[in-house]
Short mmCIF file of C-alpha atoms in Angstrom, two decimals:
data_model
loop_
_atom_site.label_atom_id
_atom_site.label_comp_id
_atom_site.label_asym_id
_atom_site.label_seq_id
_atom_site.Cartn_x
_atom_site.Cartn_y
_atom_site.Cartn_z
CA UNK A 1 43.86 -16.88 -27.14
CA UNK A 2 46.16 -14.86 -24.94
CA UNK A 3 47.75 -11.62 -26.11
CA UNK A 4 51.29 -12.94 -26.22
CA UNK A 5 50.45 -15.64 -28.75
CA UNK A 6 48.59 -13.11 -30.91
CA UNK A 7 51.64 -10.85 -30.82
CA UNK A 8 54.14 -13.65 -31.45
CA UNK A 9 52.28 -15.01 -34.46
CA UNK A 10 52.98 -11.84 -36.46
CA UNK A 11 56.71 -12.13 -35.87
CA UNK A 12 57.27 -15.81 -36.60
CA UNK A 13 54.68 -18.08 -38.10
CA UNK A 14 52.85 -15.38 -40.08
CA UNK A 15 55.69 -12.98 -40.77
CA UNK A 16 54.31 -10.58 -43.40
CA UNK A 17 57.38 -10.65 -45.63
CA UNK A 18 58.92 -14.11 -45.36
CA UNK A 19 55.83 -16.19 -44.66
CA UNK A 20 52.93 -14.41 -46.30
CA UNK A 21 55.05 -12.73 -49.04
CA UNK A 22 52.85 -9.64 -48.76
CA UNK A 23 53.95 -6.02 -49.12
CA UNK A 24 57.18 -6.78 -50.90
CA UNK A 25 57.56 -3.45 -52.68
CA UNK A 26 58.87 -1.60 -49.61
CA UNK A 27 60.87 -4.60 -48.49
CA UNK A 28 62.91 -4.30 -51.65
CA UNK A 29 62.89 -0.59 -52.21
CA UNK A 30 63.91 0.94 -48.89
CA UNK A 31 66.14 -1.78 -47.45
CA UNK A 32 69.34 -0.44 -49.00
CA UNK A 33 70.23 1.10 -45.63
CA UNK A 34 69.27 0.08 -42.09
CA UNK A 35 68.20 3.64 -41.29
CA UNK A 36 65.59 3.68 -44.06
CA UNK A 37 64.38 0.18 -43.23
CA UNK A 38 63.89 1.11 -39.60
CA UNK A 39 62.02 4.30 -40.48
CA UNK A 40 59.73 2.44 -42.87
CA UNK A 41 59.20 -0.46 -40.46
CA UNK A 42 58.17 1.81 -37.60
CA UNK A 43 55.86 3.86 -39.84
CA UNK A 44 54.12 0.69 -41.00
CA UNK A 45 53.90 -0.54 -37.39
CA UNK A 46 52.13 2.70 -36.45
CA UNK A 47 49.76 2.60 -39.42
CA UNK A 48 48.78 -1.04 -39.05
CA UNK A 49 48.12 -0.72 -35.31
CA UNK A 50 46.12 2.48 -35.64
CA UNK A 51 44.15 1.02 -38.53
CA UNK A 52 43.33 -2.18 -36.64
CA UNK A 53 42.07 -0.13 -33.67
CA UNK A 54 39.89 2.11 -35.80
CA UNK A 55 38.48 -0.76 -37.87
CA UNK A 56 37.60 -2.81 -34.80
CA UNK A 57 35.86 0.24 -33.31
CA UNK A 58 33.72 0.94 -36.37
CA UNK A 59 33.15 -2.64 -37.50
CA UNK A 60 29.56 -2.77 -36.25
CA UNK A 61 28.55 0.38 -38.12
CA UNK A 62 29.95 -0.52 -41.54
CA UNK A 63 27.86 -2.33 -44.09
CA UNK A 64 29.90 -5.38 -45.19
CA UNK A 65 29.23 -4.53 -48.84
CA UNK A 66 31.13 -1.25 -48.68
CA UNK A 67 33.77 -2.32 -46.21
CA UNK A 68 36.75 -2.24 -48.58
CA UNK A 69 36.31 1.40 -49.67
CA UNK A 70 35.74 2.34 -46.02
CA UNK A 71 38.91 0.56 -44.94
CA UNK A 72 40.95 2.17 -47.71
CA UNK A 73 39.72 5.62 -46.75
CA UNK A 74 40.61 4.97 -43.10
CA UNK A 75 44.09 3.76 -44.06
CA UNK A 76 44.67 6.72 -46.38
CA UNK A 77 43.68 9.12 -43.59
CA UNK A 78 46.03 7.49 -41.10
CA UNK A 79 48.88 7.47 -43.61
CA UNK A 80 48.34 11.17 -44.34
CA UNK A 81 48.51 11.89 -40.61
CA UNK A 82 51.72 9.90 -40.20
CA UNK A 83 53.32 11.64 -43.16
CA UNK A 84 52.43 15.07 -41.79
CA UNK A 85 53.91 14.10 -38.40
CA UNK A 86 57.11 12.77 -39.99
CA UNK A 87 57.43 15.82 -42.21
CA UNK A 88 57.19 18.07 -39.16
CA UNK A 89 59.34 16.23 -36.64
CA UNK A 90 61.61 13.87 -38.63
CA UNK A 91 62.34 15.62 -41.93
CA UNK A 92 65.37 13.38 -42.55
CA UNK A 93 63.22 10.24 -42.58
CA UNK A 94 60.58 11.92 -44.73
CA UNK A 95 63.16 13.04 -47.27
CA UNK A 96 64.70 9.60 -47.60
CA UNK A 97 61.50 7.57 -47.86
CA UNK A 98 59.38 10.07 -49.80
CA UNK A 99 57.12 8.29 -52.26
CA UNK A 100 57.27 4.94 -50.49
CA UNK A 101 55.68 6.44 -47.37
CA UNK A 102 52.73 7.56 -49.46
CA UNK A 103 52.43 4.10 -50.92
CA UNK A 104 51.87 2.55 -47.47
CA UNK A 105 48.21 3.10 -48.39
CA UNK A 106 48.20 0.18 -50.78
CA UNK A 107 50.21 -2.32 -48.71
CA UNK A 108 48.31 -5.56 -48.89
CA UNK A 109 49.22 -6.54 -45.34
CA UNK A 110 47.35 -3.61 -43.76
CA UNK A 111 44.11 -4.24 -45.61
CA UNK A 112 44.51 -7.98 -45.03
CA UNK A 113 44.79 -7.60 -41.24
CA UNK A 114 41.78 -5.29 -41.14
CA UNK A 115 39.77 -7.81 -43.12
CA UNK A 116 40.99 -11.00 -41.43
CA UNK A 117 41.48 -9.92 -37.83
CA UNK A 118 40.19 -6.49 -36.81
CA UNK A 119 36.81 -7.07 -38.49
CA UNK A 120 36.09 -10.00 -36.16
CA UNK A 121 37.81 -9.04 -32.90
CA UNK A 122 37.64 -6.48 -30.11
CA UNK A 123 39.82 -3.42 -29.82
CA UNK A 124 42.54 -4.80 -27.55
CA UNK A 125 43.30 -8.04 -29.44
CA UNK A 126 43.22 -6.08 -32.71
CA UNK A 127 45.75 -3.59 -31.39
CA UNK A 128 48.01 -6.43 -30.24
CA UNK A 129 47.66 -8.13 -33.61
CA UNK A 130 48.63 -4.89 -35.34
CA UNK A 131 51.64 -4.47 -33.06
CA UNK A 132 52.76 -8.06 -33.71
CA UNK A 133 52.36 -7.85 -37.49
CA UNK A 134 54.05 -4.46 -37.57
CA UNK A 135 56.93 -5.72 -35.42
CA UNK A 136 57.34 -8.76 -37.67
CA UNK A 137 57.40 -6.51 -40.70
CA UNK A 138 59.90 -4.09 -39.14
CA UNK A 139 62.18 -6.93 -38.00
CA UNK A 140 62.17 -8.53 -41.44
CA UNK A 141 62.96 -5.19 -43.06
CA UNK A 142 65.88 -4.53 -40.71
CA UNK A 143 67.12 -8.08 -41.22
CA UNK A 144 67.25 -7.64 -45.02
CA UNK A 145 68.74 -4.17 -44.69
CA UNK A 146 71.53 -5.36 -42.38
CA UNK A 147 72.60 -7.98 -44.91
CA UNK A 148 72.49 -5.55 -47.82
CA UNK A 149 74.20 -2.65 -46.10
CA UNK A 150 76.95 -4.72 -44.49
CA UNK A 151 77.79 -6.55 -47.71
CA UNK A 152 77.48 -3.42 -49.82
CA UNK A 153 79.29 -0.81 -47.75
CA UNK A 154 80.82 -2.66 -44.79
CA UNK A 155 78.97 -0.68 -42.13
CA UNK A 156 75.58 -0.37 -40.43
CA UNK A 157 73.63 2.90 -40.15
CA UNK A 158 76.18 4.60 -42.39
CA UNK A 159 75.76 8.35 -42.70
CA UNK A 160 74.21 8.75 -39.23
CA UNK A 161 75.85 9.45 -35.90
CA UNK A 162 75.37 5.80 -34.87
CA UNK A 163 77.43 4.33 -37.72
CA UNK A 164 79.08 1.03 -36.83
CA UNK A 165 81.94 -0.28 -38.94
CA UNK A 166 81.62 -4.03 -39.43
CA UNK A 167 84.26 -4.73 -42.05
CA UNK A 168 87.60 -2.85 -42.11
CA UNK A 169 87.68 0.62 -43.60
CA UNK A 170 89.43 -0.62 -46.74
CA UNK A 171 86.52 -2.99 -47.57
CA UNK A 172 85.38 -2.32 -51.10
CA UNK A 173 82.02 -4.05 -51.22
CA UNK A 174 80.05 -4.92 -54.33
CA UNK A 175 77.87 -1.89 -55.09
CA UNK A 176 75.29 -4.23 -56.53
CA UNK A 177 74.09 -5.15 -53.03
CA UNK A 178 72.73 -1.68 -52.35
CA UNK A 179 71.43 -1.23 -55.89
CA UNK A 180 68.22 -2.71 -57.23
CA UNK A 181 69.40 -6.21 -58.27
CA UNK A 182 70.90 -6.89 -54.83
CA UNK A 183 67.48 -6.57 -53.25
CA UNK A 184 65.98 -9.23 -55.49
CA UNK A 185 68.91 -11.59 -55.02
CA UNK A 186 68.98 -11.24 -51.20
CA UNK A 187 65.24 -11.79 -50.84
CA UNK A 188 65.29 -14.75 -53.25
CA UNK A 189 68.07 -16.44 -51.32
CA UNK A 190 66.40 -15.67 -47.99
CA UNK A 191 63.12 -17.22 -49.10
CA UNK A 192 65.14 -20.27 -50.10
CA UNK A 193 66.79 -20.31 -46.67
CA UNK A 194 63.48 -20.09 -44.84
CA UNK A 195 62.16 -22.93 -46.98
CA UNK A 196 65.17 -25.04 -46.03
CA UNK A 197 64.59 -24.33 -42.34
CA UNK A 198 60.89 -25.17 -42.63
CA UNK A 199 61.75 -28.39 -44.46
CA UNK A 200 64.23 -29.37 -41.73
CA UNK A 201 61.69 -28.63 -39.02
CA UNK A 202 59.04 -30.71 -40.78
CA UNK A 203 61.50 -33.57 -41.07
CA UNK A 204 62.33 -33.35 -37.37
CA UNK A 205 58.65 -33.23 -36.49
CA UNK A 206 57.94 -36.26 -38.69
CA UNK A 207 60.82 -38.15 -37.08
CA UNK A 208 59.52 -37.29 -33.61
CA UNK A 209 56.03 -38.44 -34.51
CA UNK A 210 57.42 -41.67 -35.92
CA UNK A 211 59.42 -42.52 -32.77
CA UNK A 212 56.42 -41.62 -30.61
CA UNK A 213 54.26 -44.01 -32.66
CA UNK A 214 56.85 -46.75 -32.33
CA UNK A 215 57.06 -46.24 -28.57
CA UNK A 216 53.30 -46.37 -28.34
CA UNK A 217 53.27 -49.60 -30.37
CA UNK A 218 55.93 -51.12 -28.11
CA UNK A 219 54.01 -50.11 -25.00
CA UNK A 220 50.83 -51.58 -26.41
CA UNK A 221 52.68 -54.74 -27.33
CA UNK A 222 53.96 -55.01 -23.77
CA UNK A 223 50.50 -54.35 -22.37
CA UNK A 224 48.95 -56.91 -24.71
CA UNK B 1 62.73 15.34 -78.12
CA UNK B 2 62.09 16.15 -74.49
CA UNK B 3 58.97 14.00 -74.51
CA UNK B 4 60.77 11.16 -76.22
CA UNK B 5 63.49 11.23 -73.55
CA UNK B 6 60.86 11.20 -70.84
CA UNK B 7 59.09 8.26 -72.45
CA UNK B 8 62.21 6.15 -72.97
CA UNK B 9 63.38 7.02 -69.48
CA UNK B 10 60.15 5.73 -67.99
CA UNK B 11 60.20 2.56 -70.12
CA UNK B 12 63.74 1.34 -69.61
CA UNK B 13 66.02 3.53 -67.53
CA UNK B 14 63.67 4.03 -64.59
CA UNK B 15 61.70 0.85 -65.15
CA UNK B 16 59.11 0.79 -62.41
CA UNK B 17 59.34 -2.86 -61.56
CA UNK B 18 63.05 -3.45 -61.84
CA UNK B 19 64.53 -0.24 -60.48
CA UNK B 20 61.79 1.28 -58.33
CA UNK B 21 60.13 -1.92 -57.09
CA UNK B 22 56.54 -0.85 -57.63
CA UNK B 23 53.84 -3.35 -58.52
CA UNK B 24 55.75 -6.39 -57.38
CA UNK B 25 52.68 -8.23 -56.09
CA UNK B 26 51.26 -8.42 -59.61
CA UNK B 27 54.70 -8.89 -61.15
CA UNK B 28 55.38 -12.07 -59.19
CA UNK B 29 51.79 -13.22 -58.97
CA UNK B 30 50.84 -13.11 -62.65
CA UNK B 31 54.16 -13.77 -64.42
CA UNK B 32 53.69 -17.55 -64.29
CA UNK B 33 52.06 -17.65 -67.70
CA UNK B 34 52.86 -15.60 -70.77
CA UNK B 35 49.31 -15.04 -71.99
CA UNK B 36 48.18 -13.76 -68.59
CA UNK B 37 51.19 -11.46 -68.48
CA UNK B 38 50.38 -9.91 -71.84
CA UNK B 39 46.82 -9.23 -70.68
CA UNK B 40 47.97 -7.83 -67.38
CA UNK B 41 50.63 -5.62 -68.94
CA UNK B 42 48.14 -4.10 -71.37
CA UNK B 43 45.52 -3.62 -68.67
CA UNK B 44 48.00 -1.85 -66.39
CA UNK B 45 49.35 0.36 -69.18
CA UNK B 46 45.90 1.54 -70.26
CA UNK B 47 44.46 2.03 -66.77
CA UNK B 48 47.61 3.81 -65.65
CA UNK B 49 47.37 6.30 -68.50
CA UNK B 50 43.70 7.10 -67.99
CA UNK B 51 43.83 7.28 -64.21
CA UNK B 52 46.90 9.53 -64.33
CA UNK B 53 45.02 11.89 -66.63
CA UNK B 54 42.06 11.93 -64.25
CA UNK B 55 44.31 12.42 -61.26
CA UNK B 56 46.08 15.32 -62.98
CA UNK B 57 42.77 17.05 -63.66
CA UNK B 58 41.59 16.62 -60.09
CA UNK B 59 44.94 17.67 -58.64
CA UNK B 60 45.33 20.83 -60.70
CA UNK B 61 41.72 21.98 -60.82
CA UNK B 62 40.46 20.95 -57.38
CA UNK B 63 43.26 20.27 -54.91
CA UNK B 64 45.68 23.05 -55.82
CA UNK B 65 43.15 25.94 -56.10
CA UNK B 66 41.52 25.04 -52.77
CA UNK B 67 44.85 24.41 -51.02
CA UNK B 68 44.03 20.77 -50.26
CA UNK B 69 47.26 19.26 -51.57
CA UNK B 70 47.84 17.35 -48.33
CA UNK B 71 44.71 15.29 -49.10
CA UNK B 72 46.14 13.97 -52.35
CA UNK B 73 46.67 10.40 -51.09
CA UNK B 74 43.07 10.00 -49.91
CA UNK B 75 41.68 11.61 -53.05
CA UNK B 76 43.84 9.63 -55.49
CA UNK B 77 43.11 6.29 -53.81
CA UNK B 78 39.38 6.85 -53.85
CA UNK B 79 39.47 8.25 -57.39
CA UNK B 80 41.37 5.27 -58.80
CA UNK B 81 39.28 2.70 -56.92
CA UNK B 82 36.07 4.33 -58.19
CA UNK B 83 37.39 4.57 -61.75
CA UNK B 84 38.43 0.92 -61.86
CA UNK B 85 35.13 -0.17 -60.36
CA UNK B 86 33.25 1.90 -62.92
CA UNK B 87 35.37 0.48 -65.74
CA UNK B 88 34.66 -3.04 -64.54
CA UNK B 89 30.90 -2.48 -64.55
CA UNK B 90 31.03 -0.80 -67.96
CA UNK B 91 33.13 -3.55 -69.55
CA UNK B 92 30.92 -6.25 -68.04
CA UNK B 93 27.87 -4.57 -69.53
CA UNK B 94 29.12 -3.57 -72.96
CA UNK B 95 31.88 -6.06 -73.79
CA UNK B 96 31.36 -9.34 -71.95
CA UNK B 97 34.02 -11.10 -74.07
CA UNK B 98 36.62 -8.56 -73.00
CA UNK B 99 35.47 -8.92 -69.41
CA UNK B 100 36.07 -12.66 -69.55
CA UNK B 101 39.64 -11.96 -70.59
CA UNK B 102 40.52 -8.98 -68.42
CA UNK B 103 37.98 -9.00 -65.60
CA UNK B 104 40.14 -10.63 -62.97
CA UNK B 105 43.06 -8.28 -63.59
CA UNK B 106 40.94 -5.20 -63.06
CA UNK B 107 40.24 -6.15 -59.45
CA UNK B 108 43.94 -6.66 -58.80
CA UNK B 109 44.85 -3.32 -60.34
CA UNK B 110 42.46 -1.28 -58.19
CA UNK B 111 44.80 -1.10 -55.21
CA UNK B 112 48.24 -1.35 -56.71
CA UNK B 113 51.46 0.51 -56.04
CA UNK B 114 52.12 1.43 -59.68
CA UNK B 115 48.68 2.81 -60.37
CA UNK B 116 48.81 4.98 -57.25
CA UNK B 117 52.52 5.73 -57.50
CA UNK B 118 52.63 7.32 -60.94
CA UNK B 119 49.96 9.99 -60.27
CA UNK B 120 51.75 10.82 -57.01
CA UNK B 121 55.08 11.17 -58.83
CA UNK B 122 53.46 13.35 -61.49
CA UNK B 123 51.94 15.54 -58.79
CA UNK B 124 55.23 15.87 -56.90
CA UNK B 125 57.22 16.64 -60.05
CA UNK B 126 54.63 19.22 -61.18
CA UNK B 127 54.43 17.80 -64.68
CA UNK B 128 52.09 19.40 -67.21
CA UNK B 129 49.14 17.47 -68.63
CA UNK B 130 50.92 16.06 -71.70
CA UNK B 131 54.06 15.20 -69.73
CA UNK B 132 51.98 13.42 -67.08
CA UNK B 133 50.27 11.29 -69.68
CA UNK B 134 53.53 10.44 -71.45
CA UNK B 135 55.19 9.55 -68.16
CA UNK B 136 52.22 7.37 -67.18
CA UNK B 137 52.09 5.59 -70.55
CA UNK B 138 55.85 5.04 -70.49
CA UNK B 139 55.68 3.60 -67.00
CA UNK B 140 52.84 1.30 -68.03
CA UNK B 141 54.76 0.18 -71.12
CA UNK B 142 57.80 -0.45 -68.93
CA UNK B 143 55.72 -2.56 -66.59
CA UNK B 144 54.34 -4.54 -69.53
CA UNK B 145 57.85 -5.07 -70.92
CA UNK B 146 59.18 -6.30 -67.58
CA UNK B 147 56.31 -8.66 -66.87
CA UNK B 148 56.35 -10.15 -70.39
CA UNK B 149 60.13 -10.73 -70.23
CA UNK B 150 59.75 -12.28 -66.80
CA UNK B 151 56.93 -14.58 -67.89
CA UNK B 152 58.92 -15.79 -70.90
CA UNK B 153 61.86 -16.63 -68.64
CA UNK B 154 59.68 -18.38 -66.07
CA UNK B 155 57.96 -20.49 -68.72
CA UNK B 156 61.36 -21.77 -69.86
CA UNK B 157 62.31 -22.35 -66.24
CA UNK B 158 59.72 -25.07 -65.85
CA UNK B 159 62.08 -27.44 -67.64
CA UNK B 160 65.08 -26.52 -65.49
CA UNK B 161 66.30 -28.51 -62.53
CA UNK B 162 65.98 -25.99 -59.68
CA UNK B 163 67.07 -26.90 -56.11
CA UNK B 164 64.00 -27.87 -54.12
CA UNK B 165 64.14 -25.09 -51.55
CA UNK B 166 64.42 -22.40 -54.22
CA UNK B 167 61.50 -23.63 -56.30
CA UNK B 168 58.65 -21.16 -56.79
CA UNK B 169 59.18 -17.71 -55.33
CA UNK B 170 62.86 -18.10 -54.49
CA UNK B 171 64.07 -18.66 -58.03
CA UNK B 172 61.59 -16.08 -59.34
CA UNK B 173 63.25 -13.42 -57.20
CA UNK B 174 66.71 -14.44 -58.29
CA UNK B 175 65.69 -14.26 -61.95
CA UNK B 176 64.18 -10.84 -61.34
CA UNK B 177 67.54 -9.89 -59.84
CA UNK B 178 69.34 -10.95 -63.02
CA UNK B 179 66.81 -9.03 -65.10
CA UNK B 180 67.34 -5.95 -62.93
CA UNK B 181 71.07 -6.35 -63.34
CA UNK B 182 70.76 -6.23 -67.11
CA UNK B 183 68.43 -3.21 -66.91
CA UNK B 184 71.08 -1.50 -64.80
CA UNK B 185 73.09 -1.33 -68.02
CA UNK B 186 70.65 1.31 -69.31
CA UNK B 187 71.22 3.66 -66.38
CA UNK B 188 73.19 6.73 -67.34
CA UNK B 189 71.93 6.50 -70.92
CA UNK B 190 69.52 9.36 -70.23
CA UNK B 191 70.60 12.06 -67.77
CA UNK B 192 67.90 12.67 -65.18
#
C-alpha cells in the first residue's frame, strides 16, 4: 500500500467523525468557533501522529497482555507535553480549550489507531496513518465549526485578526447554533447528509454494475 | 445551601452530557434500551464518585506537596484505569450476579471522558474534599438522568416513521439536540 492511499483513507473513507463516529465529545464541544476547532484539530493531529510513531517503535517490546495500559500512559505523556507547549507558546488557544485539551487522553480514535494500525506496521506508514487520521479529524472539525459559526454569528474566525464577515453586519443569527443544542442538531443533520450521499453512490455503483453485466451478456450472446 | 446549589448545578444546569458534551460515546452507544441505560447511569454515578474521591486524595496529598501537578493527567488516567480494573475483579469474585449485570459497562467506563473530566475539573477548581464528592455525585446523577431520558425517547422512536437517511445515529443526535434545548431552560437558574 503506498503512502498516499494510507493518508487519504483517514480523510475520506474512514473519517474519524463522520464515518467511524469516534471521538465525538470534542467535535461537539469546541466547534462553536472555527478558531477553537482548528486549535483542537491540530492538537489532535500532533498527538495521534506522535503516538503512532512511539507505539510502532516500542511494539516489539510490549507484552500484548499489558498493551492497553502502556498505550494509555504513552498517550497521556504526549498530551501533557502538548499542553505544556501550548501553555507556553499559545496561551490563547490553551485558555479557550482548557479541559478539552486534557481530555484528548481518552479519545477513542487515538487508542484505536494505535491498536489497529501502529501495532502492526513500521514507523513510516504509522506516521502517515496518524497524519491522515488527524487531518481527517481536523477537517471535519473545521467543517462543523464553519457551519455553526457562520449561521450563529455571520462571520468566520470572529474575535481574531483574521475575521471574515460572511453575512452582512446586521445579520442577527440564531444564538442556538453556537450553544449546545446547535452542535447536536448540526451533527445529526450532517450524518444524515453523509448517509444520503453514500446511498446515492451505492445506487450509482449498482447501476454501473448492472449495465456492465448487461453489456457482458450482450457480448457473450454475440460471441455465442 | 452552598452544597445543595453545587449539587443541583451539576445535575441540571451544567449537565455533563447535554451542555458540556462529555461521555457522548456511552450516551449514544448505550441509550438504545432503557434497562441498559439505568444500569449504565448507576454504574457511572457510583464509579465517578469513588474515583473522584481517590483522585482528590492523590492530588492533594501526593501531587501538590511534591510539586508534580503537571503530571495530573497521567496519574489520574492510570489511577482510574487501575481502580476500575480492580473493581471488576472484585465484583467478579464476590458478586457474580452483579457482574453479569454490570460487567460490560465497567470496561466501557474505564477510559471515559466523564470519569476523567470530573476529577480534572475538581482539581482545577481547587474544591475541598466534600465539595469534590458532591460535584462528582451530582455530575454522575446528571449523566444518569440524561441517559435515562434519552433511552425512554429512543424506545418510543422505534414506532416512528423516520426518513431513511436519518435512521440510527442521525435522529439520535437531533433528539439529543431537542433535549439539550430544553435543558437550556435551566441555565441562569443558579448563578455560577
